[in-house]
């Protein structure tokens, strides 16, 4: 059986890839070696940028309905608030962190996939593959032990931190395991604890983090020492309570645990997310500290980035060279996420009392500066991710200052054109580029590029500069912009992208 794309792994990243590819008309197989999806809550947060991507996939509402909105975070030291981060400062439609256990995220993605006729093939394991240059030949092992040889044009390795795909490519997973031990416990908490904000306690003995899940249920995370040796003993509720008593806010009692675990933090990443016809996405390409809760979100966005490019190339609408932009774009984002999560972790687990005091003073002072708070919000919510240095982002004469080249393209109501769409992101949902004129005459697109782009107009909007035309990618980033009397430049770029048609 030959399919355009074989997706290995049905975690959140593989499922997202399958959803986006199928919605954009690309057939696929998605396999997973496990018998059932995870029952564990693992990643709890869907950040606003991921929600925007799910909106473009037409399914964000089911996540919003299933989740709980957390509206901020407070950092405490000795029961004083050092910093209060409020997510109502998010410049977009989702001014909150949506708390959804990963088991539910995977269920919702699978349900969306079922609606468009895609089902995960379970207990099917990728054993090996060969990239023949013009396609992939892979060996899959089924539950009854028989091996199947399959051909596909591309292989997406979404198979997690221990990725078979990455090992087969012999791609180095460079980085370290941090010399610190951690514990997590999903428990019910009695006592005073914010149910719609994250609470971070920096104490002389280490950090204690409370993430609201639903009602009185919280995830408690703490570092439990700098020993380089992993503690393999099972975590007990008594240990969790002892940490709460020592480091938490007063009067908290933990009970009814549903998941308790020790873990170590790995900070590792591949350099190249692509080798030939094989792509690495999600944890297969990058793992890091859970500080900032960005692992799954970053992985899902890897999938959104790759899916529209694969779809355009598969449909013969764009040159295969478009696929060369996946690795540099997402590797740069991966570097940034690793760096930020690493800093957050190291700052939180400082043990030296003088450094702790300096940290607390600095954070308390910075927390009073609105611009710093805004930067933290943009970074945490991934709204500041950009492709400014991507080969796909083009400098152009008369470019607008907002959003600038390579930056996120916020959703905006449309006044004209748009092929019946009423919002910018509805155009992007079709997998096409949008050519958006803001407070200017709508652009007429030549037939030769209409199959990859749709023209639309919008009235003045504070996010965009009047009198400009923007070329926007299907994953809502600005490729280029120019003055409204220079639309020939945008059309010429579209013609170049389509040159492989
Ligand atoms: C305790 C914990 C807390 C976390 N908290 C957060 C958080 O708050 N926010 C956040 O963004 N992230 C968080 N993460 C990280 C998040 O869980 C991962 O980033 C996410 O699961 C990665 O998704 P993935 O699809 O890339 O990989 P996975 O979820 O690991 O899925 C990979 C899939 O591939 C399958 N597979 C592997 N090998 C093969 C093979 N050879 N053949 C077929 N199938 C195969 C596996 O069975 C698995 O189902 C947390 C992780 C942990 C452990």
XYZ file of N, CA and C in Angstrom, residues 157 159-167 169-177 265-273 275 280-288 302 334 338:
123
model
N 8.360 11.428 11.513
C 8.714 10.764 12.782
C 8.197 11.588 13.948
N 7.505 10.159 16.875
C 7.503 9.003 17.767
C 8.205 9.258 19.094
N 8.181 10.500 19.537
C 8.532 10.781 20.923
C 10.027 10.803 21.215
N 10.322 10.998 22.496
C 11.710 11.237 22.922
C 12.649 10.078 22.581
N 12.107 8.850 22.548
C 12.975 7.698 22.243
C 12.830 7.273 20.789
N 12.494 8.219 19.957
C 12.172 8.026 18.540
C 12.972 6.957 17.784
N 12.250 5.971 17.275
C 12.859 4.976 16.388
C 13.370 5.671 15.124
N 12.585 6.635 14.656
C 12.950 7.337 13.419
C 14.290 8.053 13.596
N 14.417 8.763 14.727
C 15.668 9.511 14.955
C 16.844 8.549 15.071
N 16.647 7.443 15.762
C 17.733 6.467 15.890
C 18.113 5.910 14.531
N 17.903 7.320 11.730
C 18.631 8.342 10.963
C 20.022 8.586 11.545
N 20.273 7.995 12.725
C 21.526 8.248 13.457
C 21.727 9.747 13.679
N 20.616 10.444 13.940
C 20.696 11.891 14.172
C 21.071 12.138 15.630
N 22.201 12.793 15.895
C 22.591 13.023 17.295
C 21.543 13.853 18.029
N 21.236 13.430 19.262
C 20.271 14.140 20.106
C 21.110 14.872 21.143
N 21.614 16.012 20.758
C 22.653 16.660 21.559
C 22.073 17.387 22.761
N 22.767 17.299 23.875
C 22.331 18.007 25.073
C 22.673 17.210 26.318
N 21.987 17.527 27.418
C 22.338 16.939 28.714
C 21.095 16.505 29.475
N 21.366 15.690 30.503
C 20.359 15.434 31.527
C 20.743 16.309 32.720
N 15.132 15.895 34.080
C 14.949 16.815 32.956
C 16.073 16.622 31.939
N 15.674 16.328 30.724
C 16.613 16.252 29.606
C 16.484 17.501 28.770
N 17.606 18.055 28.386
C 17.585 19.186 27.435
C 18.354 18.722 26.208
N 17.624 18.285 25.223
C 18.279 17.728 24.031
C 17.532 18.137 22.771
N 18.290 18.183 21.682
C 17.665 18.596 20.415
C 18.502 18.081 19.253
N 17.827 17.772 18.160
C 18.577 17.445 16.932
C 18.903 18.752 16.213
N 19.933 18.722 15.386
C 20.274 19.932 14.604
C 19.352 20.047 13.400
N 19.209 18.904 12.691
C 18.409 18.917 11.465
C 17.105 18.169 11.686
N 16.010 18.831 11.420
C 14.696 18.201 11.594
C 14.305 17.416 10.333
N 15.893 14.816 7.094
C 16.916 14.156 6.282
C 16.185 13.574 5.101
N 11.515 14.990 11.414
C 11.337 14.753 12.854
C 10.497 15.886 13.426
N 9.544 15.524 14.275
C 8.632 16.527 14.837
C 8.408 16.207 16.313
N 8.176 17.243 17.106
C 7.829 17.043 18.515
C 8.997 16.517 19.321
N 8.673 15.686 20.328
C 9.716 15.190 21.226
C 10.780 14.385 20.488
N 10.480 13.889 19.325
C 11.501 13.180 18.546
C 12.640 14.123 18.178
N 12.326 15.431 18.131
C 13.334 16.417 17.710
C 13.861 17.255 18.862
N 13.064 17.402 19.932
C 13.499 18.282 21.025
C 12.805 17.885 22.327
N 13.588 17.825 23.396
C 13.003 17.642 24.732
C 13.662 18.637 25.668
N 12.921 19.082 26.667
C 13.467 20.095 27.562
C 12.677 20.118 28.850
N 5.274 22.319 15.388
C 6.119 21.702 14.348
C 5.210 21.107 13.273
N 12.975 25.693 18.291
C 13.389 24.707 19.302
C 14.526 25.250 20.157
N 14.211 25.774 24.168
C 15.152 25.105 25.074
C 15.858 26.119 25.970
